[in-house]
Tab-separated table of C-alpha atoms in Angstrom:
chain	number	residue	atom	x	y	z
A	1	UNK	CA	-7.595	-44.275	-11.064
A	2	UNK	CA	-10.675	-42.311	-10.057
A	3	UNK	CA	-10.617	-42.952	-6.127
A	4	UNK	CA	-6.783	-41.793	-6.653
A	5	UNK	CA	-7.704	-38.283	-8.259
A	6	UNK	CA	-10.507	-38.332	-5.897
A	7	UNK	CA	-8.411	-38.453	-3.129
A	8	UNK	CA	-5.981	-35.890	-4.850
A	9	UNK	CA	-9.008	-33.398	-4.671
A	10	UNK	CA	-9.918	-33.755	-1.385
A	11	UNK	CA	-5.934	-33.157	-0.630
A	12	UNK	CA	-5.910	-30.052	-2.539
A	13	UNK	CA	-9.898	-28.750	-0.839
A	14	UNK	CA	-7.981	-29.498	2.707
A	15	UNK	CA	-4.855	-27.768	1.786
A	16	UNK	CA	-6.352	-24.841	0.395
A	17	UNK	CA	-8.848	-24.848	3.849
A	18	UNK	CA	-5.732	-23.648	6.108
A	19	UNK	CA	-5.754	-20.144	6.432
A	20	UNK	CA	-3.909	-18.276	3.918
A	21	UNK	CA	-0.254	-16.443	4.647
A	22	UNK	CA	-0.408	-12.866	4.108
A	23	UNK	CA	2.436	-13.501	1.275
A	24	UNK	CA	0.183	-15.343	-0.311
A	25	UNK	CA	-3.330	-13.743	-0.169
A	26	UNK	CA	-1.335	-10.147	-0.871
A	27	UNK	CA	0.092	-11.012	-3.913
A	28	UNK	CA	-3.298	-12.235	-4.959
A	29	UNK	CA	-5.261	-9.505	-3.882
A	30	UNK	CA	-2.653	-7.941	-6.472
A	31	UNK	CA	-3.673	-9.847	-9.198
A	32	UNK	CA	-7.233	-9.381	-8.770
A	33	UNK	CA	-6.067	-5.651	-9.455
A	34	UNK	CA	-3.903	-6.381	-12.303
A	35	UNK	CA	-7.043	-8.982	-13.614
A	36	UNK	CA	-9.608	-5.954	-13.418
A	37	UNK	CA	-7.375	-3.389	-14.967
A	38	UNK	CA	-6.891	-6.048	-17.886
A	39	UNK	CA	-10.989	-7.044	-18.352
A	40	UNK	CA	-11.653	-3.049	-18.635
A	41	UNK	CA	-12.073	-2.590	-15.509
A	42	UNK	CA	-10.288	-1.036	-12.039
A	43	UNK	CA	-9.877	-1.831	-8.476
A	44	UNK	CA	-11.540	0.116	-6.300
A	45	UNK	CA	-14.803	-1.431	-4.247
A	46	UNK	CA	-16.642	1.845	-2.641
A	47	UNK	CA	-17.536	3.057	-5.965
A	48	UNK	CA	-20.520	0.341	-5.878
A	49	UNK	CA	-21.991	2.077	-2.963
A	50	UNK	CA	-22.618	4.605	-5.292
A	51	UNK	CA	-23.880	2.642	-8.094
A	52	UNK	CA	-26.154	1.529	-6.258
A	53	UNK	CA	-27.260	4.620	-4.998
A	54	UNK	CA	-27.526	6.341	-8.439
A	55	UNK	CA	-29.396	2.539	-9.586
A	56	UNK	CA	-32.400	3.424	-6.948
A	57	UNK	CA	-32.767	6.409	-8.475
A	58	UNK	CA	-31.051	8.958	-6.581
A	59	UNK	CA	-29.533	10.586	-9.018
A	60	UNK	CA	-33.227	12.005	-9.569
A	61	UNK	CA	-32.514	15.053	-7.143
A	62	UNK	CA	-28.854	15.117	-6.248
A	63	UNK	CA	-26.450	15.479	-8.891
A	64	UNK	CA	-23.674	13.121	-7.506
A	65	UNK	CA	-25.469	10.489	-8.337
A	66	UNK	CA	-26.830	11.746	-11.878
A	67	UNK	CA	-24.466	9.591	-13.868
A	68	UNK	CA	-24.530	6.600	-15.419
A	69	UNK	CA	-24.693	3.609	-13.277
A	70	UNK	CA	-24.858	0.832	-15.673
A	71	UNK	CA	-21.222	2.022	-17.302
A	72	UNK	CA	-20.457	0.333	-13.582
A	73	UNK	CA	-22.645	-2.614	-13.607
A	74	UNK	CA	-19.477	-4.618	-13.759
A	75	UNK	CA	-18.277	-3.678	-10.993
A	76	UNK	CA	-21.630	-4.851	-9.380
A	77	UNK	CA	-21.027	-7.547	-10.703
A	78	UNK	CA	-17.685	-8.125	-9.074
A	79	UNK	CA	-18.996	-7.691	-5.683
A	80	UNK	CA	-21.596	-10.152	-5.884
A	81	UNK	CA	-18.723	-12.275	-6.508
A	82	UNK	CA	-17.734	-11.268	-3.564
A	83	UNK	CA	-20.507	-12.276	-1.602
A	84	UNK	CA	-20.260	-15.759	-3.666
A	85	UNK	CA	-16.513	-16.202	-2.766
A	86	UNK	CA	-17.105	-15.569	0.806
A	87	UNK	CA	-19.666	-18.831	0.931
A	88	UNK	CA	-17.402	-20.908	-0.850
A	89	UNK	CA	-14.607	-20.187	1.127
A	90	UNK	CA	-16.841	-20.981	4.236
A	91	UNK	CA	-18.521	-24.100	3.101
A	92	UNK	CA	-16.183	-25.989	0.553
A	93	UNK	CA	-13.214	-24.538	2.046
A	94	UNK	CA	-14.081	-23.949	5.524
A	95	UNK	CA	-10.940	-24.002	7.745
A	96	UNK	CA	-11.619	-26.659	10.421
A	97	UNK	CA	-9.053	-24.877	12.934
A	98	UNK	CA	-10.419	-21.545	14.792
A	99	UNK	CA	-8.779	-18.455	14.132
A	100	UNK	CA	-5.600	-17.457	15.993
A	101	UNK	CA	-5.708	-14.288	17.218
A	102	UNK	CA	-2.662	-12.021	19.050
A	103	UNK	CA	-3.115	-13.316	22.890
A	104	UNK	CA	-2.284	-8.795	23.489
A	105	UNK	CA	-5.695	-8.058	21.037
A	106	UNK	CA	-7.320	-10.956	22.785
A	107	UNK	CA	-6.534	-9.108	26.743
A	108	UNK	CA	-7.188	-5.836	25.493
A	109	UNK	CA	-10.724	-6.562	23.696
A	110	UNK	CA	-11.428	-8.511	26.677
A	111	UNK	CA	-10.525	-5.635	29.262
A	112	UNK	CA	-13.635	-4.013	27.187
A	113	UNK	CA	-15.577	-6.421	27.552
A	114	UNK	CA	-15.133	-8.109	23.760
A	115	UNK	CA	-14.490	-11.538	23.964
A	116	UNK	CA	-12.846	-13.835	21.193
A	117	UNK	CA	-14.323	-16.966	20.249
A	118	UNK	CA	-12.533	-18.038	17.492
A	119	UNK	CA	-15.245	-16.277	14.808
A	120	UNK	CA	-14.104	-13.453	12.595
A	121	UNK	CA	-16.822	-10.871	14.489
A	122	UNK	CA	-17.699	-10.477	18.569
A	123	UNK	CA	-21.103	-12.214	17.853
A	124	UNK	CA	-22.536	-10.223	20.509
A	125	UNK	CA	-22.164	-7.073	18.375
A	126	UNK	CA	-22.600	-8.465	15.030
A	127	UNK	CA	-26.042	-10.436	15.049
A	128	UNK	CA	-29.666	-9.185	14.065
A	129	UNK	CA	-30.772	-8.863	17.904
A	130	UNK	CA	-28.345	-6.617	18.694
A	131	UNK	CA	-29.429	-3.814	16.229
A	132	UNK	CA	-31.305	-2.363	19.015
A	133	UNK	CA	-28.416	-2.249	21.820
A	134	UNK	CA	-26.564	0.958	21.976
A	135	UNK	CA	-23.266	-0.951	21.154
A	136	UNK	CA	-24.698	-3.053	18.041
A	137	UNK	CA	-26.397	0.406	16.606
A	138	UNK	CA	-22.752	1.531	16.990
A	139	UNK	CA	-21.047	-1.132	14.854
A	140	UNK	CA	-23.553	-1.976	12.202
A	141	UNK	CA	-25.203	1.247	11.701
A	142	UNK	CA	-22.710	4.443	12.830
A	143	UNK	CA	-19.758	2.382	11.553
A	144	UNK	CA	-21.439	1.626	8.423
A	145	UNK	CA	-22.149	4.911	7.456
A	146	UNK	CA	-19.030	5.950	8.545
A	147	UNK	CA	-17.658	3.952	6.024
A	148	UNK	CA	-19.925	5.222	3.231
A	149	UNK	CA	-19.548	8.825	4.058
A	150	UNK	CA	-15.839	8.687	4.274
A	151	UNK	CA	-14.797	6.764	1.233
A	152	UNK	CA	-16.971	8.964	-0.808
A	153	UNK	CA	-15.372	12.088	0.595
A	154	UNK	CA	-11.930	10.320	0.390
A	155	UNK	CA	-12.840	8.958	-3.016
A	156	UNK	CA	-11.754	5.767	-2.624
A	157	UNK	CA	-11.164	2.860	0.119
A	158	UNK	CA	-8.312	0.256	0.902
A	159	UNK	CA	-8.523	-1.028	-2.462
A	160	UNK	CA	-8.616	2.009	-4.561
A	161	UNK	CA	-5.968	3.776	-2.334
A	162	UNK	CA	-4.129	1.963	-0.045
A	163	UNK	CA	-3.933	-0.685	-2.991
A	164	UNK	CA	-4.857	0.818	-6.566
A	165	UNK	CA	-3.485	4.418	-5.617
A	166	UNK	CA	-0.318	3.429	-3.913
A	167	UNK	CA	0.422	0.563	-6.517
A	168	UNK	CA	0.528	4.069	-8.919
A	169	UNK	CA	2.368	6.080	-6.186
A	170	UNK	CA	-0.478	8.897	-6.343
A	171	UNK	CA	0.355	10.965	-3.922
A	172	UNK	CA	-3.888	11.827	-2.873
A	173	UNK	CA	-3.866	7.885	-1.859
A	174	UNK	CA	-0.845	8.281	0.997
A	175	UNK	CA	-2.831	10.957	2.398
A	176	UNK	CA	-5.972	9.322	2.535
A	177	UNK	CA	-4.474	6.838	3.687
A	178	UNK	CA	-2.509	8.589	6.551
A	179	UNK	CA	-5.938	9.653	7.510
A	180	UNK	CA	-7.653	5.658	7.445
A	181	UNK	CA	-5.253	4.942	10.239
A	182	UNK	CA	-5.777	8.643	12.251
A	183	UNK	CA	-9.206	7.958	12.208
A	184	UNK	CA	-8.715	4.167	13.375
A	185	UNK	CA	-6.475	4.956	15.850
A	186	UNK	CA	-8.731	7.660	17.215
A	187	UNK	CA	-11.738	5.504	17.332
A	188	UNK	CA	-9.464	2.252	18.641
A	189	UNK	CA	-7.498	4.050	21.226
A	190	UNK	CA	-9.792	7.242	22.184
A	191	UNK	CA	-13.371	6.369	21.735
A	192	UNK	CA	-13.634	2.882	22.067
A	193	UNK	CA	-12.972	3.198	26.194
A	194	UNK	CA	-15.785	5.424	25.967
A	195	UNK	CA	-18.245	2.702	23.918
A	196	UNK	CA	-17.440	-0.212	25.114
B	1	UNK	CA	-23.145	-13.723	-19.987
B	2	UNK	CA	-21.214	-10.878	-20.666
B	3	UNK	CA	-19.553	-9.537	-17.533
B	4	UNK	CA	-18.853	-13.918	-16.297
B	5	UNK	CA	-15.436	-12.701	-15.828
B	6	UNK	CA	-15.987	-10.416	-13.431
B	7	UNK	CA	-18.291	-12.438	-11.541
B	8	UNK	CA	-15.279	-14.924	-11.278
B	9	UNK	CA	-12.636	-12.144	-10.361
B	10	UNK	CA	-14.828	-11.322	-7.732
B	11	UNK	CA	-15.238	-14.904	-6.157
B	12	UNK	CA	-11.565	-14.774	-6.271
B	13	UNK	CA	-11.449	-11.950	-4.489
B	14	UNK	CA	-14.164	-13.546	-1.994
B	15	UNK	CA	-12.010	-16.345	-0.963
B	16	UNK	CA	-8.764	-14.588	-0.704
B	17	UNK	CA	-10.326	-12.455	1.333
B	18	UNK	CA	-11.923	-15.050	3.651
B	19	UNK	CA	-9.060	-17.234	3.365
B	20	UNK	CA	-6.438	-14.387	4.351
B	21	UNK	CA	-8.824	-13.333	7.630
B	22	UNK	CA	-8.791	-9.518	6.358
B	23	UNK	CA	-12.493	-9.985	6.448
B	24	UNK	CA	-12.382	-9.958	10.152
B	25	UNK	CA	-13.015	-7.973	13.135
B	26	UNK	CA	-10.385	-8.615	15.178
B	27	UNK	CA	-7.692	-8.573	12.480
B	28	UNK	CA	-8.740	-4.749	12.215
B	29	UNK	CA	-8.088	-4.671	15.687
B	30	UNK	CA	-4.922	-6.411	15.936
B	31	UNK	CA	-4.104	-3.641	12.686
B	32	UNK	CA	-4.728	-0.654	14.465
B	33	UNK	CA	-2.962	-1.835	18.029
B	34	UNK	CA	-0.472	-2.603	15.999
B	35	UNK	CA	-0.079	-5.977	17.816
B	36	UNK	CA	0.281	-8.594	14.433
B	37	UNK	CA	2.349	-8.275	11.205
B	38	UNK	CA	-0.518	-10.146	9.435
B	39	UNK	CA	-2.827	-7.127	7.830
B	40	UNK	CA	0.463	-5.145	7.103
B	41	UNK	CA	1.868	-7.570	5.699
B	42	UNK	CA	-1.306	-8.389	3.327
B	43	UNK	CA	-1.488	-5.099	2.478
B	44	UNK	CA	2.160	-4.348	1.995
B	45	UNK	CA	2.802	-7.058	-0.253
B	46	UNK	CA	-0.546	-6.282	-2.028
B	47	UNK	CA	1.205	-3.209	-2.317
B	48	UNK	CA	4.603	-4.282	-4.167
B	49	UNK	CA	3.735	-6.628	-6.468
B	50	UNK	CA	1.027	-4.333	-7.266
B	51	UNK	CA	3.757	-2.052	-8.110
B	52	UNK	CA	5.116	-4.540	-10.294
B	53	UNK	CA	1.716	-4.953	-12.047
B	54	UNK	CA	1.246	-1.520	-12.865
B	55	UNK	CA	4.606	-1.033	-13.436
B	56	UNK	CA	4.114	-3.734	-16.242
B	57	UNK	CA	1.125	-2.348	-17.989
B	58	UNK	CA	3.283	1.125	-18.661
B	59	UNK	CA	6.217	-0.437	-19.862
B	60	UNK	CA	5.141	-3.213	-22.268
B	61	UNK	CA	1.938	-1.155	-22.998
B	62	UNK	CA	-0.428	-3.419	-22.124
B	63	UNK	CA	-4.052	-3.433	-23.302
B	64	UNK	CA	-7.110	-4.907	-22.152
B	65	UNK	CA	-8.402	-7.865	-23.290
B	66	UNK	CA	-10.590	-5.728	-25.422
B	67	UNK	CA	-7.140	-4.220	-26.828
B	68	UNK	CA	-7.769	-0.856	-25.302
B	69	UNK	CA	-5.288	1.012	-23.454
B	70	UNK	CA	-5.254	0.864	-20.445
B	71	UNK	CA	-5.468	4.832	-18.828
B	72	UNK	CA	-4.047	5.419	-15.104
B	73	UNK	CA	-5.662	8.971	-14.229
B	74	UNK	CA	-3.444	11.002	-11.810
B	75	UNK	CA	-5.730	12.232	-8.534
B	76	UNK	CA	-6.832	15.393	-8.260
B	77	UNK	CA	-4.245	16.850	-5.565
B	78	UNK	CA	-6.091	18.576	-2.739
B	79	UNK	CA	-5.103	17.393	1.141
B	80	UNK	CA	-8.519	18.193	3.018
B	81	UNK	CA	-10.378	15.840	1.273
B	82	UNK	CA	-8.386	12.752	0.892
B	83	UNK	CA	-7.057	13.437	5.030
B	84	UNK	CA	-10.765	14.188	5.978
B	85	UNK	CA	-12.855	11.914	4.171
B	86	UNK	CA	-9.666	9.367	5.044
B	87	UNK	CA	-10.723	10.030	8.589
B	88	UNK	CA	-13.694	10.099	8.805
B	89	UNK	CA	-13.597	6.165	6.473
B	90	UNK	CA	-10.897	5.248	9.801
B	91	UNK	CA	-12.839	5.870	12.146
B	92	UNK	CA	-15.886	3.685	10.605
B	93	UNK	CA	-13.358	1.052	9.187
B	94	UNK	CA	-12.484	0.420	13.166
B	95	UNK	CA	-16.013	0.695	14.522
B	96	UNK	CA	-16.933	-1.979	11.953
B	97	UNK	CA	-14.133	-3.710	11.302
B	98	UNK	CA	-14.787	-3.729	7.743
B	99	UNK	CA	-14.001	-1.583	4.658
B	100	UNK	CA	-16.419	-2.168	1.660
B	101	UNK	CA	-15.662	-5.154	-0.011
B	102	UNK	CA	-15.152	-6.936	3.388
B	103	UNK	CA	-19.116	-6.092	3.637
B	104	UNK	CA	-20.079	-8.302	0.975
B	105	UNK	CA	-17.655	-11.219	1.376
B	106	UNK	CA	-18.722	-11.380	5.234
B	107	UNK	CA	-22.377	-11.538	3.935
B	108	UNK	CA	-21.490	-14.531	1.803
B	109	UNK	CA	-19.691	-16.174	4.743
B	110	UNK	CA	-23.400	-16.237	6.479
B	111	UNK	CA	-22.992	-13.141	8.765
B	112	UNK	CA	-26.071	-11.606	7.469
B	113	UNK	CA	-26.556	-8.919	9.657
B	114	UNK	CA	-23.654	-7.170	7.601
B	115	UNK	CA	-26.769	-6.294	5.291
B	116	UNK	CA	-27.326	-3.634	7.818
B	117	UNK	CA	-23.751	-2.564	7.265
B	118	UNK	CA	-23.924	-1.992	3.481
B	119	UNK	CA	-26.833	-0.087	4.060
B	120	UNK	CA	-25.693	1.937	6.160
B	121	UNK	CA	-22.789	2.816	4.372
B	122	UNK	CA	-25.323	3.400	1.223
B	123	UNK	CA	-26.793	6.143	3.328
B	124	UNK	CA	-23.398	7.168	4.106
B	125	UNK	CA	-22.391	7.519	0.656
B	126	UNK	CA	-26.106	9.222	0.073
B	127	UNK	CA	-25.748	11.829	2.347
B	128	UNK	CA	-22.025	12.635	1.128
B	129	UNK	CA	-23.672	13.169	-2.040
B	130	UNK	CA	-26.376	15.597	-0.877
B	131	UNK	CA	-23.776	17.229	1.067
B	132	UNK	CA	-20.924	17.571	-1.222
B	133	UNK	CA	-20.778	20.848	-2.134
B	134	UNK	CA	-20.498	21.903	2.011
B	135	UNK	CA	-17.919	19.964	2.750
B	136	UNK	CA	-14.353	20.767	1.440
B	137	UNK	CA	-11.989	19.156	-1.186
């Protein structure tokens, strides 16, 4: 009886390893929504960044981040879950197949010079050595605080726009939206020849 | 603990994320070259059920857990800043490949150097602040 559930288990662990269909992991990323809104909470993941800014203390001399942070530390909270999700989901549930990948993406990154390896990142961008290298300043640290800076201005990211904002047809969210995918066409069509 | 629920929302979140690929480089690529269905189609559906959800709280009044309503604040309406700071967020969100929960789920998966990327975008989100009051809204 207990090898039989056993072996039930490890069914389930390798079913659940496959990637995920985008009408599944959608509809869930849905529910996490709905889940938040009913705990108290709300969707919507930039707003740590500035938690955490106003939690160092910078709400000391600038005024944005004079409020108070702990109100959020739920939200915090959430995105350390986050972080704990992602290493389940690459130990216990690690997919044993490497990802597949559009064969145009994988000609077009590679007429840059970006090759695909089966890995979510180009390794030779995202690792700690390549910090230094024009290219790797580029992606971890310009394209970081890209992010920041924008979603603050914007007031909000994929989750509390494109997600949160459309889900409540706010008008604000389609055109911060509109402008996510002007600013990553720009940067994918126009400036990546340039960087890369 | 008092906020375990959230802690398990968010490893929810974590492995749908990681599970789904949306977490990934190249699928921000193959978004913006408009070369797979797969991130429009997470995001879409996200989208309409999400619709449905919200749609569900109005009508039947739903309250949180807590039994407090549930508020959905309209947006301030203004079109520079949601189509600038939405610009300048797309042009990072391709250069990185990530938007901000992506950052944290990727550091979990064991790429660690996406540290660098969350602080970066905390001194993004820094110097926003300091320069708010410049920059229109």
């Amino acid at each position: 009886m207990y090898v039989h559930q056993l072996y039930k288990m490890n069914n389930m662990i390798e079913f659940l390893s496959q990637p995920w269909p985008w009408y599944v992991s959608g509809p869930l990323i849905s529910l996490v929504m709905f889940l938040l809104l009913r705990f108290g909470g709300n969707f919507g993941v930039s707003s740590t960044l500035r938690s955490m800014c106003s939690m160092v203390g910078a709400g000391k001399h600038c005024e944005f981040f004079d409020f108070n942070w702990k109100s959020q530390r739920w939200n915090l909270i959430f995105a350390l879950g986050a972080v704990v999700g992602g290493f389940i989901a690459s130990t216990v549930l690690k997919s044993t197949e490497p990802m597949i990948l559009s064969q145009n993406t994988i000609e077009d990154l590679s007429r840059l010079g970006i090759y695909f390896s089966g890995e979510f990142v180009p390794k030779e961008l995202f690792s700690w050595s390549s910090i230094l290298t024009v290219k790797g300043f580029l992606v971890l640290v310009v394209g970081g605080f890209l992010v920041g800076f924008g979603t603050r201005w914007a007031g909000g990211c994929t989750s509390g726009h494109a997600i949160s904002g459309l889900s409540d047809f706010q008008l604000p969210s389609l055109i911060a939206v509109i402008g996510f995918f002007i600013g990553g066409l720009v940067m994918t069509f126009l400036i990546f020849p340039y960087i890369f | 603990m008092k906020y375990i629920q959230f802690l398990l929302i968010g490893i929810f979140f974590g492995i749908v994320m990681t599970k789904s690929e949306v977490i990934s480089w190249f699928r921000i690529q193959e978004m913006f070259r408009f070369q797979s269905f797969h991130m429009y189609g997470v995001i879409g559906t996200a989208w309409f059920v999400g619709v449905i959800f919200i749609q569900l709280i109005k009508r039947k009044n739903l309250k949180t857990y807590q039994g407090d309503s549930i508020a959905f604040k309209n947006k301030d309406f203004s079109i520079s800043r949601y189509l600038f700071g939405g610009i300048v967020f797309g042009l990072g969100w391709a250069l990185s490949g990530v938007c901000p929960g992506p950052m944290y789920t990727l550091v979990g998966n064991g790429f660690t150097v996406f540290i660098v990327v969350i602080l970066s975008a905390l001194l993004g989100t820094y110097v926003y602040g300091l320069l708010k009051n410049k920059l229109p809204h």
